[in-house]
Amino acid sequence: MTRYLLIPLLFLTLLCSSCGCSQPEISLYDLFDQVDSSPPVFLSATMLNQNTAMLSFNESIDKNSVSLWCEHNSVASFTVMDKTLTLSLAQSLSLATSLALEGRVEDKRGNSVQFCIELWAKNNTPATTLINEFTTKGSETNPDRVELVVTSRGNLAGLTLYAGVADDWTDRFVFPDRWVERGTYIVVSFSKGEQNAAWYTSEQQAGLSSNNGCLSLAMSPEWTSPVLDAVVWGNMSTSTFEGFGSASLLAQVNSLFQSGHWNSNESKKAVDSNATTATRSFCRDRLIDTNSCDDWYVCATKGATFGSLNATDRYIP
């Protein structure tokens, strides 16, 4: 009986040995290397109204893994749909205010990511505005200022004026909850000095870049917020960083050019800053908006008119 059992066992052993010689080895390392071990990537957060936010990730999220926390408020409920997490706050945010939200989520394989973001209340009736006048070589009596003009009525809440762009700025101002009518002029001071009571003041009061720089106006402080307007200026003589003077400004201008909010990424196509002073301001020409240097001129000496219609007299060297 033993002899009959040994024969098939011997045959099976030889068969396995033969197969092993002709087949590649199974690699456990390669097998496990195919398993997703990367955490989800947080992509963006957008407020849909004053108490609902939508968070986006680069892969599907496990609903049971979601943990959310915020101070002075709470998350009343949330839903997960594939790569999107939508949450409702227990208390609505007031316009022009923000809330810090912390959270943790996992993908379908248990890889987790923690995040801390700032949510800004959604302004559903924003005013339409343009950058209309500005100076960059301010003095104690005439500080650096930027004027906006309202082209269609609405609320200013959350509109954000940057010295730079949303993801790279040196100063900014986030507008408060204020309803404005068409034709209203709004002034923001960007440096210390004599201030008009009607002006707003920027966060840092550090002044604008005198010779080479840019301004941008966004719908809200959220870093993915749409840009509404922008302007780039330069002295036409700087030789470093393609004529912009810094890697930061070069990147800012490229960002505005790629998004279609400035028509060139060449320094020679910036608005010429050489003729400007504390009282000779950059002025937009009759609200023309082609996202180019052709929209701008420099007013005559002492011709700056912050808070009212731009002066028509132009500086002649």
Tab-separated table of C-alpha atoms in Angstrom:
chain	number	residue	atom	x	y	z
A	1	MET	CA	0.000	0.000	0.000
A	2	THR	CA	2.853	2.345	0.881
A	3	ARG	CA	4.425	1.664	-2.504
A	4	TYR	CA	1.266	2.797	-4.334
A	5	LEU	CA	1.166	6.070	-2.332
A	6	LEU	CA	4.832	6.898	-2.956
A	7	ILE	CA	4.542	6.688	-6.748
A	8	PRO	CA	1.991	9.549	-7.176
A	9	LEU	CA	3.812	11.653	-4.543
A	10	LEU	CA	7.076	11.230	-6.441
A	11	PHE	CA	5.369	12.172	-9.718
A	12	LEU	CA	3.827	15.288	-8.141
A	13	THR	CA	7.201	16.362	-6.754
A	14	LEU	CA	8.863	16.017	-10.151
A	15	LEU	CA	6.017	17.935	-11.812
A	16	CYS	CA	6.302	20.839	-9.368
A	17	SER	CA	10.071	20.947	-9.798
A	18	SER	CA	9.684	21.006	-13.557
A	19	CYS	CA	7.130	23.833	-13.435
A	20	GLY	CA	9.307	25.799	-11.034
A	21	CYS	CA	12.225	25.731	-13.447
A	22	SER	CA	10.213	27.058	-16.356
A	23	GLN	CA	8.241	29.811	-14.488
A	24	PRO	CA	9.548	33.067	-12.995
A	25	GLU	CA	9.679	33.323	-9.238
A	26	ILE	CA	6.725	35.004	-7.528
A	27	SER	CA	8.048	38.148	-5.835
A	28	LEU	CA	6.259	39.156	-2.637
A	29	TYR	CA	7.956	42.554	-2.853
A	30	ASP	CA	6.466	43.262	-6.290
A	31	LEU	CA	3.059	42.113	-5.135
A	32	PHE	CA	2.928	44.500	-2.176
A	33	ASP	CA	4.500	47.288	-4.207
A	34	GLN	CA	1.256	47.561	-6.215
A	35	VAL	CA	-0.818	48.395	-3.116
A	36	ASP	CA	-1.854	52.068	-2.740
A	37	SER	CA	0.115	53.491	0.181
A	38	SER	CA	-0.247	57.203	-0.663
A	39	PRO	CA	-2.525	59.387	1.470
A	40	PRO	CA	-5.330	61.399	-0.157
A	41	VAL	CA	-4.335	64.856	-1.374
A	42	PHE	CA	-6.495	67.811	-0.319
A	43	LEU	CA	-7.200	69.887	-3.450
A	44	SER	CA	-9.587	72.720	-2.578
A	45	ALA	CA	-12.326	74.082	-0.323
A	46	THR	CA	-15.211	76.219	-1.540
A	47	MET	CA	-18.062	77.770	0.422
A	48	LEU	CA	-21.354	77.213	-1.412
A	49	ASN	CA	-23.263	79.586	0.864
A	50	GLN	CA	-22.796	80.966	4.379
A	51	ASN	CA	-22.965	77.583	6.112
A	52	THR	CA	-22.118	74.930	3.494
A	53	ALA	CA	-18.633	74.041	2.275
A	54	MET	CA	-17.381	71.578	-0.328
A	55	LEU	CA	-13.949	69.952	0.080
A	56	SER	CA	-12.272	68.136	-2.813
A	57	PHE	CA	-9.602	65.409	-2.748
A	58	ASN	CA	-7.684	63.559	-5.453
A	59	GLU	CA	-9.234	60.148	-4.673
A	60	SER	CA	-12.321	58.554	-3.140
A	61	ILE	CA	-12.817	59.128	0.588
A	62	ASP	CA	-14.090	56.610	3.151
A	63	LYS	CA	-17.130	58.193	4.804
A	64	ASN	CA	-16.572	56.322	8.079
A	65	SER	CA	-13.088	57.807	8.451
A	66	VAL	CA	-14.095	61.485	8.379
A	67	SER	CA	-13.273	63.568	11.451
A	68	LEU	CA	-13.939	67.339	11.440
A	69	TRP	CA	-13.453	70.015	14.114
A	70	CYS	CA	-13.767	73.807	14.305
A	71	GLU	CA	-13.598	76.296	17.170
A	72	HIS	CA	-16.588	78.519	18.050
A	73	ASN	CA	-18.810	76.501	15.711
A	74	SER	CA	-19.481	72.856	14.847
A	75	VAL	CA	-20.143	70.627	11.861
A	76	ALA	CA	-23.838	69.738	11.962
A	77	SER	CA	-23.660	67.140	9.181
A	78	PHE	CA	-21.626	65.990	6.210
A	79	THR	CA	-21.926	63.784	3.149
A	80	VAL	CA	-19.270	62.041	1.084
A	81	MET	CA	-19.625	61.417	-2.633
A	82	ASP	CA	-16.564	59.818	-4.202
A	83	LYS	CA	-13.796	62.481	-3.983
A	84	THR	CA	-15.988	65.232	-2.520
A	85	LEU	CA	-16.907	65.979	1.097
A	86	THR	CA	-19.762	68.442	1.662
A	87	LEU	CA	-20.348	69.775	5.177
A	88	SER	CA	-22.924	71.980	6.870
A	89	LEU	CA	-21.994	74.234	9.784
A	90	ALA	CA	-24.281	74.531	12.789
A	91	GLN	CA	-24.018	78.330	12.628
A	92	SER	CA	-23.839	80.371	9.433
A	93	LEU	CA	-20.743	82.507	8.910
A	94	SER	CA	-21.210	86.256	8.741
A	95	LEU	CA	-20.131	87.841	5.467
A	96	ALA	CA	-16.427	88.752	5.292
A	97	THR	CA	-15.592	86.404	8.190
A	98	SER	CA	-13.725	83.107	8.208
A	99	LEU	CA	-13.518	79.882	10.174
A	100	ALA	CA	-10.553	77.565	10.746
A	101	LEU	CA	-11.519	73.957	10.048
A	102	GLU	CA	-9.376	70.969	11.000
A	103	GLY	CA	-9.998	67.489	9.693
A	104	ARG	CA	-8.777	63.989	8.990
A	105	VAL	CA	-9.917	61.617	6.239
A	106	GLU	CA	-8.844	58.237	4.850
A	107	ASP	CA	-9.021	56.723	1.398
A	108	LYS	CA	-10.518	53.281	0.755
A	109	ARG	CA	-7.262	51.545	1.813
A	110	GLY	CA	-6.898	53.390	5.108
A	111	ASN	CA	-4.251	55.923	4.055
A	112	SER	CA	-4.985	59.134	5.942
A	113	VAL	CA	-4.343	62.856	5.649
A	114	GLN	CA	-4.854	65.641	8.179
A	115	PHE	CA	-5.589	69.203	7.102
A	116	CYS	CA	-6.268	72.653	8.512
A	117	ILE	CA	-7.980	75.154	6.218
A	118	GLU	CA	-9.693	78.524	6.396
A	119	LEU	CA	-13.268	78.807	5.147
A	120	TRP	CA	-14.641	82.213	4.137
A	121	ALA	CA	-18.337	83.070	4.057
A	122	LYS	CA	-19.777	83.039	0.547
A	123	ASN	CA	-20.820	86.405	-0.892
A	124	ASN	CA	-23.597	85.620	-3.356
A	125	THR	CA	-24.084	89.226	-4.512
A	126	PRO	CA	-20.540	90.554	-5.097
A	127	ALA	CA	-19.994	94.001	-6.557
A	128	THR	CA	-18.047	94.237	-9.814
A	129	THR	CA	-14.983	96.449	-9.431
A	130	LEU	CA	-11.832	97.523	-11.262
A	131	ILE	CA	-8.465	98.776	-10.026
A	132	ASN	CA	-8.719	102.410	-11.152
A	133	GLU	CA	-5.811	104.399	-9.678
A	134	PHE	CA	-2.717	103.691	-7.566
A	135	THR	CA	0.641	105.043	-6.405
A	136	THR	CA	3.766	103.123	-5.380
A	137	LYS	CA	6.195	105.896	-4.412
A	138	GLY	CA	4.309	107.274	-1.454
A	139	SER	CA	5.345	109.787	1.202
A	140	GLU	CA	4.199	110.653	4.710
A	141	THR	CA	1.572	113.032	3.340
A	142	ASN	CA	0.676	110.893	0.327
A	143	PRO	CA	1.000	107.206	1.243
A	144	ASP	CA	0.844	104.343	-1.253
A	145	ARG	CA	-2.805	103.948	-2.193
A	146	VAL	CA	-5.016	101.860	-4.453
A	147	GLU	CA	-8.433	102.993	-5.657
A	148	LEU	CA	-11.187	100.692	-6.897
A	149	VAL	CA	-14.210	101.850	-8.859
A	150	VAL	CA	-17.501	99.960	-8.678
A	151	THR	CA	-18.828	99.118	-12.154
A	152	SER	CA	-21.942	97.242	-10.995
A	153	ARG	CA	-23.719	97.399	-7.625
A	154	GLY	CA	-23.310	94.684	-5.032
A	155	ASN	CA	-21.597	93.697	-1.793
A	156	LEU	CA	-17.847	94.111	-1.229
A	157	ALA	CA	-17.762	91.372	1.431
A	158	GLY	CA	-14.729	89.141	1.020
A	159	LEU	CA	-13.273	90.797	-2.071
A	160	THR	CA	-9.510	90.723	-1.571
A	161	LEU	CA	-6.939	93.178	-2.900
A	162	TYR	CA	-3.401	91.755	-2.991
A	163	ALA	CA	0.018	93.291	-3.353
A	164	GLY	CA	0.949	90.198	-5.348
A	165	VAL	CA	-1.345	87.235	-5.983
A	166	ALA	CA	-3.406	84.925	-3.779
A	167	ASP	CA	-0.663	82.364	-3.138
A	168	ASP	CA	2.227	84.861	-2.968
A	169	TRP	CA	1.612	88.309	-1.519
A	170	THR	CA	3.337	90.859	0.701
A	171	ASP	CA	0.189	92.696	1.777
A	172	ARG	CA	-3.567	92.506	1.282
A	173	PHE	CA	-6.939	93.889	2.294
A	174	VAL	CA	-10.121	91.824	2.717
A	175	PHE	CA	-13.171	94.023	2.244
A	176	PRO	CA	-15.908	94.089	4.899
A	177	ASP	CA	-19.642	93.558	4.485
A	178	ARG	CA	-20.643	96.740	2.647
A	179	TRP	CA	-23.208	97.334	-0.076
A	180	VAL	CA	-22.015	99.737	-2.795
A	181	GLU	CA	-23.593	101.328	-5.845
A	182	ARG	CA	-22.198	101.703	-9.339
A	183	GLY	CA	-19.772	104.621	-9.565
A	184	THR	CA	-18.562	104.356	-5.951
A	185	TYR	CA	-14.811	104.907	-5.405
A	186	ILE	CA	-13.057	102.913	-2.681
A	187	VAL	CA	-9.516	103.661	-1.475
A	188	VAL	CA	-7.119	101.343	0.372
A	189	SER	CA	-3.911	102.746	1.877
A	190	PHE	CA	-0.929	100.375	1.700
A	191	SER	CA	1.600	102.431	3.696
A	192	LYS	CA	1.718	104.552	6.821
A	193	GLY	CA	1.101	108.274	6.601
A	194	GLU	CA	-1.740	110.757	6.618
A	195	GLN	CA	-5.002	108.858	6.247
A	196	ASN	CA	-8.449	109.948	5.170
A	197	ALA	CA	-11.154	108.651	7.509
A	198	ALA	CA	-12.989	107.141	4.527
A	199	TRP	CA	-10.016	105.005	3.448
A	200	TYR	CA	-9.356	101.414	4.372
A	201	THR	CA	-5.873	100.294	5.453
A	202	SER	CA	-4.050	97.137	4.383
A	203	GLU	CA	-3.018	94.445	6.855
A	204	GLN	CA	0.745	95.074	6.858
A	205	GLN	CA	1.034	98.769	5.900
A	206	ALA	CA	4.415	97.895	4.407
A	207	GLY	CA	4.051	99.875	1.178
A	208	LEU	CA	3.893	98.738	-2.433
A	209	SER	CA	6.964	97.908	-4.492
A	210	SER	CA	8.123	101.223	-5.972
A	211	ASN	CA	9.537	100.223	-9.349
A	212	ASN	CA	8.372	96.694	-10.207
A	213	GLY	CA	5.277	94.972	-8.861
A	214	CYS	CA	1.734	93.788	-9.373
A	215	LEU	CA	-1.717	94.099	-7.827
A	216	SER	CA	-4.553	91.611	-8.109
A	217	LEU	CA	-8.165	91.638	-6.989
A	218	ALA	CA	-9.856	88.327	-6.128
A	219	MET	CA	-13.436	87.325	-5.366
A	220	SER	CA	-12.446	86.072	-1.883
A	221	PRO	CA	-9.344	85.223	0.186
A	222	GLU	CA	-9.655	81.529	-0.736
A	223	TRP	CA	-6.511	80.623	-2.681
A	224	THR	CA	-8.558	79.098	-5.515
A	225	SER	CA	-10.812	82.158	-5.785
A	226	PRO	CA	-11.324	83.740	-9.243
A	227	VAL	CA	-9.248	86.829	-10.068
A	228	LEU	CA	-11.329	89.875	-11.016
A	229	ASP	CA	-8.636	92.335	-12.087
A	230	ALA	CA	-4.861	92.817	-12.113
A	231	VAL	CA	-2.132	95.241	-13.135
A	232	VAL	CA	1.658	94.898	-13.529
A	233	TRP	CA	4.157	97.775	-13.440
A	234	GLY	CA	7.905	98.026	-14.070
A	235	ASN	CA	10.785	100.450	-14.581
A	236	MET	CA	11.970	98.956	-17.899
A	237	SER	CA	15.612	98.901	-16.729
A	238	THR	CA	15.872	96.074	-14.190
A	239	SER	CA	18.023	93.289	-15.641
A	240	THR	CA	17.510	90.420	-13.195
A	241	PHE	CA	14.768	87.785	-13.335
A	242	GLU	CA	13.739	88.648	-16.887
A	243	GLY	CA	13.374	92.317	-15.997
A	244	PHE	CA	11.092	91.876	-12.983
A	245	GLY	CA	13.796	92.051	-10.299
A	246	SER	CA	12.768	89.021	-8.221
A	247	ALA	CA	11.802	85.390	-8.648
A	248	SER	CA	8.623	86.102	-6.709
A	249	LEU	CA	7.358	88.833	-9.049
A	250	LEU	CA	8.327	86.802	-12.117
A	251	ALA	CA	6.211	83.904	-10.820
A	252	GLN	CA	3.317	86.244	-9.973
A	253	VAL	CA	3.273	87.744	-13.468
A	254	ASN	CA	3.482	84.306	-15.079
A	255	SER	CA	0.500	83.247	-12.968
A	256	LEU	CA	-1.552	86.272	-14.078
A	257	PHE	CA	-0.536	85.752	-17.706
A	258	GLN	CA	-1.392	82.047	-17.709
A	259	SER	CA	-4.813	82.713	-16.158
A	260	GLY	CA	-5.582	85.433	-18.719
A	261	HIS	CA	-5.598	88.388	-16.325
A	262	TRP	CA	-2.560	90.120	-17.855
A	263	ASN	CA	-1.807	89.979	-21.550
A	264	SER	CA	1.960	89.426	-21.386
A	265	ASN	CA	4.638	87.863	-19.205
A	266	GLU	CA	7.329	90.186	-20.592
A	267	SER	CA	8.617	92.999	-18.381
A	268	LYS	CA	8.635	95.457	-21.286
A	269	LYS	CA	4.838	95.055	-21.521
A	270	ALA	CA	4.285	96.237	-17.918
A	271	VAL	CA	2.958	99.730	-17.157
A	272	ASP	CA	5.978	102.077	-17.095
A	273	SER	CA	6.606	103.264	-13.520
A	274	ASN	CA	9.398	105.759	-14.232
A	275	ALA	CA	7.233	108.882	-14.384
A	276	THR	CA	5.193	108.195	-11.251
A	277	THR	CA	5.612	109.951	-7.896
A	278	ALA	CA	3.574	110.259	-4.708
A	279	THR	CA	1.210	112.674	-6.511
A	280	ARG	CA	1.586	111.468	-10.108
A	281	SER	CA	-0.515	108.326	-10.005
A	282	PHE	CA	-1.154	105.438	-12.369
A	283	CYS	CA	-4.663	106.058	-13.773
A	284	ARG	CA	-6.950	103.768	-15.733
A	285	ASP	CA	-8.048	105.342	-18.989
A	286	ARG	CA	-11.881	105.671	-19.069
A	287	LEU	CA	-12.457	102.243	-17.474
A	288	ILE	CA	-10.850	100.497	-20.470
A	289	ASP	CA	-9.962	96.947	-19.454
A	290	THR	CA	-7.814	94.997	-21.926
A	291	ASN	CA	-5.507	93.571	-19.232
A	292	SER	CA	-2.573	95.461	-20.724
A	293	CYS	CA	-0.385	98.519	-20.249
A	294	ASP	CA	-2.547	100.308	-22.844
A	295	ASP	CA	-5.259	100.711	-20.181
A	296	TRP	CA	-3.082	103.059	-18.112
A	297	TYR	CA	-1.470	106.505	-18.112
A	298	VAL	CA	0.334	108.690	-15.533
A	299	CYS	CA	-1.504	111.832	-14.453
A	300	ALA	CA	0.091	115.281	-14.221
A	301	THR	CA	2.029	116.352	-11.103
A	302	LYS	CA	-0.301	116.756	-8.094
A	303	GLY	CA	-3.070	115.315	-10.230
A	304	ALA	CA	-3.842	112.220	-8.119
A	305	THR	CA	-7.564	112.136	-7.336
A	306	PHE	CA	-8.106	109.217	-4.962
A	307	GLY	CA	-11.787	108.857	-4.159
A	308	SER	CA	-13.095	110.576	-7.275
A	309	LEU	CA	-12.978	110.571	-11.086
A	310	ASN	CA	-9.459	110.246	-12.508
A	311	ALA	CA	-7.700	113.404	-13.670
A	312	THR	CA	-7.603	113.791	-17.448
A	313	ASP	CA	-4.388	115.850	-17.531
A	314	ARG	CA	-1.497	113.521	-18.312
A	315	TYR	CA	2.139	113.855	-17.332
A	316	ILE	CA	4.313	115.038	-20.206
A	317	PRO	CA	8.087	114.675	-19.564
